[in-house]
Short mmCIF file of C-alpha atoms in Angstrom, two decimals:
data_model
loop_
_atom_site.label_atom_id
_atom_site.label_comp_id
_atom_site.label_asym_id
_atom_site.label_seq_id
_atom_site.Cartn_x
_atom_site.Cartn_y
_atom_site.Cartn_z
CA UNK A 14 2.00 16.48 13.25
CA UNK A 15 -1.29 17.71 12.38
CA UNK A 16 -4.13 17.30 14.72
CA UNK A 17 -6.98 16.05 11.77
CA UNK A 18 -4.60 13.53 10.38
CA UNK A 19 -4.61 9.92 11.51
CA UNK A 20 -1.11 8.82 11.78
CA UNK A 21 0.78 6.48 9.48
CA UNK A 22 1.89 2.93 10.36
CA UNK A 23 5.27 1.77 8.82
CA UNK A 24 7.31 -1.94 8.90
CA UNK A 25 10.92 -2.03 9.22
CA UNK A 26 12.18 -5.55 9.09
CA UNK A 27 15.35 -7.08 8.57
CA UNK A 28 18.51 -9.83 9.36
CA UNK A 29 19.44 -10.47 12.84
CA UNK A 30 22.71 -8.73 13.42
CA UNK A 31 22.27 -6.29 10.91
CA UNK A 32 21.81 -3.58 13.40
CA UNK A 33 18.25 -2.39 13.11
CA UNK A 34 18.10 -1.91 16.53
CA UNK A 35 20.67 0.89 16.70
CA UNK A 36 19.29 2.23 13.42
CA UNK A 37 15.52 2.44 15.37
CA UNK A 38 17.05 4.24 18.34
CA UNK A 39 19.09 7.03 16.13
CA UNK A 40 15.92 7.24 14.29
CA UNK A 41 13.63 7.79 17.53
CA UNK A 42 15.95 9.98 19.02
CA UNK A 43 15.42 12.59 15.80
CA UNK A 44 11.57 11.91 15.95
CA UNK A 45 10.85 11.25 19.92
CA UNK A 46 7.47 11.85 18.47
CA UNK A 47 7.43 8.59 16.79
CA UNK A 48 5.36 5.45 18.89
CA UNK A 49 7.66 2.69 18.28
CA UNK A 50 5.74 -0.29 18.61
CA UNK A 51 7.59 -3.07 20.88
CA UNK A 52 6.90 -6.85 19.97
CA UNK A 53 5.72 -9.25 22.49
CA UNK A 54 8.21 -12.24 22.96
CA UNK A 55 8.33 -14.98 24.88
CA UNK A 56 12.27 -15.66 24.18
CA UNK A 57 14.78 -15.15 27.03
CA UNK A 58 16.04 -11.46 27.10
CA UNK A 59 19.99 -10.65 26.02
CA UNK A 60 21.96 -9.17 28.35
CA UNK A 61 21.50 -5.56 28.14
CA UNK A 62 17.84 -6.02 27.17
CA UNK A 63 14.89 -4.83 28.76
CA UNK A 64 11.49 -5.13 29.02
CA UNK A 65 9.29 -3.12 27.64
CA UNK A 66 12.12 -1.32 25.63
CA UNK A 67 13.55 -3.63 23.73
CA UNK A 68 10.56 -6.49 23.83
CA UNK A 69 7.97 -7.02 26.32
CA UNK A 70 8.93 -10.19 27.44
CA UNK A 71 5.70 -13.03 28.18
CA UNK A 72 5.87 -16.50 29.75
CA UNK A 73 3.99 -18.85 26.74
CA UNK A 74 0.87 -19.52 28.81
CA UNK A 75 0.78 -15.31 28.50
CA UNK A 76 0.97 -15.27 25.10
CA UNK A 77 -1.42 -17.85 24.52
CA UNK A 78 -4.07 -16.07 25.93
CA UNK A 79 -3.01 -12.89 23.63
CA UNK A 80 -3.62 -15.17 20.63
CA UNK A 81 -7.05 -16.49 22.37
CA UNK A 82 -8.14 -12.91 22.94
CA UNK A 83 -7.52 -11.68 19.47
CA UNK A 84 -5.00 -8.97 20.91
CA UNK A 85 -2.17 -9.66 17.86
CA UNK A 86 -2.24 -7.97 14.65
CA UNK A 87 0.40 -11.17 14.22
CA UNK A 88 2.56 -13.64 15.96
CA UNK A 89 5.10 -16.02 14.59
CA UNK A 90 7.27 -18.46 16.13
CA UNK A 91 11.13 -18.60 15.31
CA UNK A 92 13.81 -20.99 17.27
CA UNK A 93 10.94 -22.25 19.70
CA UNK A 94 9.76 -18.43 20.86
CA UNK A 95 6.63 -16.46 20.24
CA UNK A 96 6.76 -13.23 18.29
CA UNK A 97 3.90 -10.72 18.14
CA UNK A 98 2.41 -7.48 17.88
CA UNK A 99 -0.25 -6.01 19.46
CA UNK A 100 -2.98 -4.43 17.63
CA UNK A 101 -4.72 -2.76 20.44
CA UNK A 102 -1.54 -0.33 21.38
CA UNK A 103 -1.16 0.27 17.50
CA UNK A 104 -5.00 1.67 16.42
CA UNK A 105 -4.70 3.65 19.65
CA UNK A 106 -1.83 5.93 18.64
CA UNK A 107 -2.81 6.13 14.92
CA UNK A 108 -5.81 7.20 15.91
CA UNK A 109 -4.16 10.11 18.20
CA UNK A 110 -2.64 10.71 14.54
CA UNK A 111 0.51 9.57 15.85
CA UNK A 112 2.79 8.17 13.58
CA UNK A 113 3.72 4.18 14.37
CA UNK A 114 7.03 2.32 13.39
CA UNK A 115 6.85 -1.53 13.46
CA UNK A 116 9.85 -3.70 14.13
CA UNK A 117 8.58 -6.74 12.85
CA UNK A 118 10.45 -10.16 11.70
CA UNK A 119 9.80 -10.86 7.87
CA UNK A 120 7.53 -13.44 8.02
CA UNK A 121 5.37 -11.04 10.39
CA UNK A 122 5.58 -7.98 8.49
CA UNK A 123 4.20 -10.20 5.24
CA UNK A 124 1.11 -10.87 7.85
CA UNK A 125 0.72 -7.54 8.58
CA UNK A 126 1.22 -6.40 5.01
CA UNK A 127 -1.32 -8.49 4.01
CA UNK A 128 -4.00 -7.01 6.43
CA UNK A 129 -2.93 -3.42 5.79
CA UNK A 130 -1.58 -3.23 2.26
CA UNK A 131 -0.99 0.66 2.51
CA UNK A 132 1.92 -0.18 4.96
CA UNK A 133 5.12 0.84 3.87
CA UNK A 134 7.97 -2.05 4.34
CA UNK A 135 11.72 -1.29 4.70
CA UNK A 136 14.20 -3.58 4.78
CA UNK A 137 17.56 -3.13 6.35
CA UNK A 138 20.33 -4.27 4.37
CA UNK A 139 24.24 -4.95 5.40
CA UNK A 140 27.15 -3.48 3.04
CA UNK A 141 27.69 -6.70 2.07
CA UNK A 142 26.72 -10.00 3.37
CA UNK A 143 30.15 -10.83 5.02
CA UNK A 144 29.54 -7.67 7.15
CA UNK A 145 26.33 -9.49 8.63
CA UNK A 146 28.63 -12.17 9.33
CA UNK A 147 31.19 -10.31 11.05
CA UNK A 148 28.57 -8.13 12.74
CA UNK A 149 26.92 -10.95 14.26
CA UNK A 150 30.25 -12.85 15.60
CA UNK A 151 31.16 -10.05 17.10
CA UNK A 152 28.24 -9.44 19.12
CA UNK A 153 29.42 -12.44 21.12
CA UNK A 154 26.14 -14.11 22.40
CA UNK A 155 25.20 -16.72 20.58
CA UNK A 156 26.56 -19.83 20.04
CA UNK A 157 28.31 -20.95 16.07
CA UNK A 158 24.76 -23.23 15.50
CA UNK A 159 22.99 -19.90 16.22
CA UNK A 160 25.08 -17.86 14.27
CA UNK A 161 25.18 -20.13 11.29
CA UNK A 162 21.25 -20.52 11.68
CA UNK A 163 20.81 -16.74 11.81
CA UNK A 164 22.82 -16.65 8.46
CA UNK A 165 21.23 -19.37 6.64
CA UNK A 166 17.92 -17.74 7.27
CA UNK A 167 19.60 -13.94 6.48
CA UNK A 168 20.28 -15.56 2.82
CA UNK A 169 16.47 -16.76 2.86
CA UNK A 170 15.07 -13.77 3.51
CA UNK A 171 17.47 -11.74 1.34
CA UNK A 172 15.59 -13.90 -1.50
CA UNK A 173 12.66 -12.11 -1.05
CA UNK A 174 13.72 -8.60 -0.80
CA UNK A 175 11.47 -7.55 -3.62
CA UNK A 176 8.50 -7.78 -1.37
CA UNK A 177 9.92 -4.66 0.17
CA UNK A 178 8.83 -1.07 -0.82
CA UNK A 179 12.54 0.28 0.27
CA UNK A 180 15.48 -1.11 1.17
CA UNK A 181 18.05 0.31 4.18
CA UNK A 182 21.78 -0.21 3.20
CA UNK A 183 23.15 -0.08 7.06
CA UNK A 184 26.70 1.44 6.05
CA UNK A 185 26.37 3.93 8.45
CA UNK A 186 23.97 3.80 11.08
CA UNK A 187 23.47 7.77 10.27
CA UNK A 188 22.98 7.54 6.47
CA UNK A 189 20.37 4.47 7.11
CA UNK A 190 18.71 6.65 9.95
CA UNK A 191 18.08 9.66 7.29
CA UNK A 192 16.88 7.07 4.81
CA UNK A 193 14.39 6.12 7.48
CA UNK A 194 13.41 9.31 8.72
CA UNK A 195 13.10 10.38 5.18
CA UNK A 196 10.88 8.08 4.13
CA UNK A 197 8.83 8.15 6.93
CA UNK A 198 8.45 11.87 5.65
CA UNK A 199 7.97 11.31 2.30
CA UNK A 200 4.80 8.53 3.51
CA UNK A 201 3.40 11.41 5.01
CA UNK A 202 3.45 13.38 2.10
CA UNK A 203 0.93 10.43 -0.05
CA UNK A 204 -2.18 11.69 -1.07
CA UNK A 205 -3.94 9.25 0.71
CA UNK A 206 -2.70 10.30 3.43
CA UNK A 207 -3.10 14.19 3.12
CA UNK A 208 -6.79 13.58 1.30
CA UNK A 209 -8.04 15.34 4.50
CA UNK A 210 -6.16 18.82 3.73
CA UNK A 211 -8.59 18.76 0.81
CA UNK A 212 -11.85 18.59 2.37
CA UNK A 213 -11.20 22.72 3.43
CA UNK A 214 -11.63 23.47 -0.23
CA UNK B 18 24.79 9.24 -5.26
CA UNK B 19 26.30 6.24 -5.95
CA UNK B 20 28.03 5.24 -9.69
CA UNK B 21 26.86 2.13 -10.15
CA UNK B 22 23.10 3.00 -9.77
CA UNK B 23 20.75 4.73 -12.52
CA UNK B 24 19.43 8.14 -11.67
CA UNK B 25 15.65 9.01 -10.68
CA UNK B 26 13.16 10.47 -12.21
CA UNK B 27 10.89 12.86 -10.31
CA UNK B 28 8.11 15.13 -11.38
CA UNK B 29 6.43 18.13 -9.44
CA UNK B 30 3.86 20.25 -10.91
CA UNK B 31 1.62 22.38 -9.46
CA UNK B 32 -1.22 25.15 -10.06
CA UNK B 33 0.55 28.68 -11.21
CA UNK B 34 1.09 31.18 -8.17
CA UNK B 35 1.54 28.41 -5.37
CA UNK B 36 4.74 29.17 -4.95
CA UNK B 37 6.66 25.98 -6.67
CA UNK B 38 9.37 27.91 -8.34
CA UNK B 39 10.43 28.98 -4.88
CA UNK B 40 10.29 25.33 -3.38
CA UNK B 41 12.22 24.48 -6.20
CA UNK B 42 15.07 26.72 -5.65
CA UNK B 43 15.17 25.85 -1.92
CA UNK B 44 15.42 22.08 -3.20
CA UNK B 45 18.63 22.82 -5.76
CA UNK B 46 20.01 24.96 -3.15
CA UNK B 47 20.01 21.98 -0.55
CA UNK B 48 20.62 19.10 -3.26
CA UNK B 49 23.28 20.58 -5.64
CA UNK B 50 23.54 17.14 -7.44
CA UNK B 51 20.41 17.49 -8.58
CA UNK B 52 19.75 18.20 -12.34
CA UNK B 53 16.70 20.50 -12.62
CA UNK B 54 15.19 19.97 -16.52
CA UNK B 55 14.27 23.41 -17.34
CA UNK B 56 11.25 23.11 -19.93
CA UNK B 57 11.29 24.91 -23.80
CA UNK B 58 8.70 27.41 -24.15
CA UNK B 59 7.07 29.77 -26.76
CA UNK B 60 6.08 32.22 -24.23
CA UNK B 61 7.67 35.97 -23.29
CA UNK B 62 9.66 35.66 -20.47
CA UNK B 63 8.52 37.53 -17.19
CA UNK B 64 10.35 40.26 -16.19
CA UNK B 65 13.65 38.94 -14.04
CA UNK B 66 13.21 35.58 -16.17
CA UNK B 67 16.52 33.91 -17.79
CA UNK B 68 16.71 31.85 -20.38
CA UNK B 69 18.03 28.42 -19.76
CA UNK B 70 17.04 28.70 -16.11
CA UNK B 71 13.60 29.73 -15.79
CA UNK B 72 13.02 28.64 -18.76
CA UNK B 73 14.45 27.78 -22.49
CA UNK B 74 12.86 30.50 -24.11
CA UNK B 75 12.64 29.22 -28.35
CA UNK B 76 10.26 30.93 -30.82
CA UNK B 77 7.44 28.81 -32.54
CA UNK B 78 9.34 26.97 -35.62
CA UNK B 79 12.23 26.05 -33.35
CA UNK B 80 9.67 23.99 -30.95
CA UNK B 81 8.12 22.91 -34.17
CA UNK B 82 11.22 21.40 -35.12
CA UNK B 83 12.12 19.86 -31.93
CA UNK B 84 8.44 17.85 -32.10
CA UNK B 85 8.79 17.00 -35.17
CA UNK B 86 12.64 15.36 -34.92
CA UNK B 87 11.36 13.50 -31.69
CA UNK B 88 13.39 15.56 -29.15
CA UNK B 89 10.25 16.21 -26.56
CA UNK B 90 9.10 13.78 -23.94
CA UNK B 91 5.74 15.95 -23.55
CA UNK B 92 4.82 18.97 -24.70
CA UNK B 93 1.40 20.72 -24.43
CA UNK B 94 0.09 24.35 -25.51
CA UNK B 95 -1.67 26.48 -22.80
CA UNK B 96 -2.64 30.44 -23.15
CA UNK B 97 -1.61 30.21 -26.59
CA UNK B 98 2.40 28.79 -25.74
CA UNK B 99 4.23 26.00 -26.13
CA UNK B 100 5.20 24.19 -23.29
CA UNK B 101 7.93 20.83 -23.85
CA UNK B 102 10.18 18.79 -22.33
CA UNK B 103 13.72 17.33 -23.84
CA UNK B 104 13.78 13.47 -23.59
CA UNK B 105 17.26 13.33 -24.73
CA UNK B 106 18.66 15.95 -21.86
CA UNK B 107 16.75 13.86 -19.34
CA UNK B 108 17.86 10.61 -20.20
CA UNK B 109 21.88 11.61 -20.07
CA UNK B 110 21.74 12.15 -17.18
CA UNK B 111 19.63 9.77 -16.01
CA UNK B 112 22.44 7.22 -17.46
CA UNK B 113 25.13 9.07 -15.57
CA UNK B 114 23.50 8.16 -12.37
CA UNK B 115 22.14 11.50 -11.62
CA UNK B 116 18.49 12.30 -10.48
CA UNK B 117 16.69 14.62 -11.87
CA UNK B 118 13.64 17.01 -10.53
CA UNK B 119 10.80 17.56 -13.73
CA UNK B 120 8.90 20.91 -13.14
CA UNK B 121 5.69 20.60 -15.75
CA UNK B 122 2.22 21.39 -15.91
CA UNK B 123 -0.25 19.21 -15.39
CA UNK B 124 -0.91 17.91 -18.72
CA UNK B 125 2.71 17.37 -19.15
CA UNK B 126 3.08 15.60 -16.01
CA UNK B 127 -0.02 12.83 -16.98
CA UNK B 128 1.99 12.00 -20.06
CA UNK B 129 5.27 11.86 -18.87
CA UNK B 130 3.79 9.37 -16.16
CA UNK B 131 2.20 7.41 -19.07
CA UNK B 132 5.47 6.83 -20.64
CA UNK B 133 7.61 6.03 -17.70
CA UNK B 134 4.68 5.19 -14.37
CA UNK B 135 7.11 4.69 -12.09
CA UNK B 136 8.25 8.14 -11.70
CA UNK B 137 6.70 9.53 -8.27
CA UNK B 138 4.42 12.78 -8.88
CA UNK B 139 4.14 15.80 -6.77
CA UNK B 140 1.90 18.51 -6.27
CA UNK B 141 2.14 21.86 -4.53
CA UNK B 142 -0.69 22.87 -3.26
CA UNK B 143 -1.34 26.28 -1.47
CA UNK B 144 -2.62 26.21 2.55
CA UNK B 145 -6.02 27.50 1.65
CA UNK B 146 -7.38 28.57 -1.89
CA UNK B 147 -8.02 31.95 -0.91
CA UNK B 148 -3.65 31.84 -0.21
CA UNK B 149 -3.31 30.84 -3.70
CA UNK B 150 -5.63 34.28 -4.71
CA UNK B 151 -3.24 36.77 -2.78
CA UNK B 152 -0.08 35.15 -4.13
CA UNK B 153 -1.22 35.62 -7.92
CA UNK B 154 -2.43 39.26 -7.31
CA UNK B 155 0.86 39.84 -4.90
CA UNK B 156 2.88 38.74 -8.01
CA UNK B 157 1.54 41.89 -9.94
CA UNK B 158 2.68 40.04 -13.44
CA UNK B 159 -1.13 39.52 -14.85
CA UNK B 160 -4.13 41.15 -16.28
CA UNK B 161 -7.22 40.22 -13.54
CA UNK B 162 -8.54 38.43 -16.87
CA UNK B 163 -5.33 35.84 -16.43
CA UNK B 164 -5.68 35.67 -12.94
CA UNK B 165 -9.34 34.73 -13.17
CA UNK B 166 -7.87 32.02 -15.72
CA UNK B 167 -5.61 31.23 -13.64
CA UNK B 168 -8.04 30.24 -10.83
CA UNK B 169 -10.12 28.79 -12.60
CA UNK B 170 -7.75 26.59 -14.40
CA UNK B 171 -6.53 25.53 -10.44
CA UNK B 172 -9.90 24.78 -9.52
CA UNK B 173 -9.80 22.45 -12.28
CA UNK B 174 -6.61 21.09 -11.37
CA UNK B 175 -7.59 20.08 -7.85
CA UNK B 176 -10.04 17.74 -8.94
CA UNK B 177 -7.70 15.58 -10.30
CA UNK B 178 -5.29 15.73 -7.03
CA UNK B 179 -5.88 11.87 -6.37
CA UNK B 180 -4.08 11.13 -9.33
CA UNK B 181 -0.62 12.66 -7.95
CA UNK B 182 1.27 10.34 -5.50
CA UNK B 183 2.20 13.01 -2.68
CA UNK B 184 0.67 16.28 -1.71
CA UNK B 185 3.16 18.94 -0.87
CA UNK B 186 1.88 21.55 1.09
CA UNK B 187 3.38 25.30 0.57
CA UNK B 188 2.98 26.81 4.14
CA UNK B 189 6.51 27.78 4.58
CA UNK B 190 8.95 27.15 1.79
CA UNK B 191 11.46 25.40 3.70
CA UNK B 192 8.46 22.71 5.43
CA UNK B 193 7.37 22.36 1.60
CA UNK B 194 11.27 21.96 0.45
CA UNK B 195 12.30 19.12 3.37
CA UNK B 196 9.23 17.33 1.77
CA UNK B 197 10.12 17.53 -1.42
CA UNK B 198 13.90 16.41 -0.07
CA UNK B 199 12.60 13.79 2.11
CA UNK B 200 10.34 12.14 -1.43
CA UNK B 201 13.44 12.16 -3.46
CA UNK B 202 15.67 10.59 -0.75
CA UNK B 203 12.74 7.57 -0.27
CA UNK B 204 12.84 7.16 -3.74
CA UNK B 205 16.31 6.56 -3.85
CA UNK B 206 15.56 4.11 -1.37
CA UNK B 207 12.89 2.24 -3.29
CA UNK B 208 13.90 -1.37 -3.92
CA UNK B 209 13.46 -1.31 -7.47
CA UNK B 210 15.81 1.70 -7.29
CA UNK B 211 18.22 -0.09 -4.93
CA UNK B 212 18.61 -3.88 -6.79
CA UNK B 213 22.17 -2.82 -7.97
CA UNK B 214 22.86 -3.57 -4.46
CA UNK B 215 21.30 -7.24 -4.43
CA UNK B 216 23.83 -8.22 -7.25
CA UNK B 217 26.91 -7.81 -5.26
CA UNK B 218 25.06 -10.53 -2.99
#
């Protein structure tokens, strides 16, 4: 919002089918100006999904070269696909002091964490975890192995929830939304990050 | 907001004439469930003050008393008053599940963050230091001997800024207020705040 500040980069992560997705949009459509950085995959797109908005979608010889370049803040593989992020896009809009939001799987946002410790991680949490299980039948495209896959790994990464600065309960996607958005504030608010308001005294 | 967890603790402090007592009443007005610990002091009250919401107003061998039987969290003298906080107020509610907001002087603030470091600590701080000037002359409450104190005393406040974990900047009341708002909702977020949750799992 202000023009000296460098913007703030923050991680949302979570389970598949937990919602995230609709939590992100309700989120960017109360801060449209949020950059909301969009993964590079090289897994087939869902119906519905497009590129660019949802992923960008690569072929793997693509995304090779990405990794070969040194273009990915991180990349991860899960059920045979490429994951990553670009760096380049990221620095660019910080820079701007434009404030970034990450959609990142866990094991990518521990990468990233790693590199840039300051980084706020949220986690997005279902109700309960036989929500997550209905939510992710219901959504009706992918097969029981996948689903029971997805939910074996939702009770791995649930194990390491600590690692997370906040945690998201997704009971309604409007009360995890203004958790979001709130925090988002509140990051802005750190001293480290408003240490420039001081140097006009 | 929710029975089953603990309330949180949250401190803001601030240098005297920035404006905090306004932010303040902004924040209670939008957060009713909040429980706003009103400090015990030795001073006079202002003109327009009341006692048990500006301030507990006791005389000196009552806040004698109440350090000696144990009853203060901090307390600290400045300008020739007492200045304390009630552990025991605090900590029922606390128990009950409801947050509370801390207003106390810097001093105070350091020790109560000594005794319990997880508690998040804000600072006001006025748009410009010469901002800070007009409000404490606009108030028209002081000798210009206490307002040079006053200064002074800010001046020496600022320096130890980096200590405080957000910055809250008093341009408007209501920008300073939806920060304040936005810190205590991403507190509330905090996993260590949220692991109630994780037992239900």
């Amino acid at each position: 919002m202000n023009k000296n500040a460098r913007g703030s980069l923050a991680i949302i992560s979570g389970p598949s089918g937990v919602g995230k997705s609709t939590v992100i949009a309700e989120v960017l459509r109360r801060r449209p100006d949020l950059y909301f950085s969009v993964s590079f995959t090289t897994r087939t797109p869902r119906p519905g999904e497009v590129n660019g908005v949802n992923y960008h979608f690569v072929d793997v010889p693509e995304f090779e070269r990405m990794i070969r370049d040194g273009e990915l803040l991180e990349h991860a593989q899960y059920s045979g696909n490429y994951y990553g992020t670009s760096a380049k896009l990221i620095d660019e809009k910080l820079e701007q002091g434009i404030d970034v939001l990450l959609d990142i799987e866990v094991v990518g946002s521990k990468i990233v964490h790693d590199q840039r410790p300051d980084t706020p991680l949220m986690f997005v949490i279902p109700p309960s975890f036989e929500v997550l299980e209905q939510r992710l039948r219901g959504r009706n495209t992918d097969s029981e192995e996948v689903i029971q896959r997805r939910l074996s790994r939702a009770k791995e990464e649930l194990k390491e929830i600590y690692r997370y600065d906040y945690l998201i309960v997704n009971d309604t996607v409007e009360n995890a939304a203004e958790d979001v958005l709130a925090i988002l504030r509140a990051e802005g608010c750190r001293t480290a990050n408003r240490a420039y308001l001081l140097k006009e005294e």
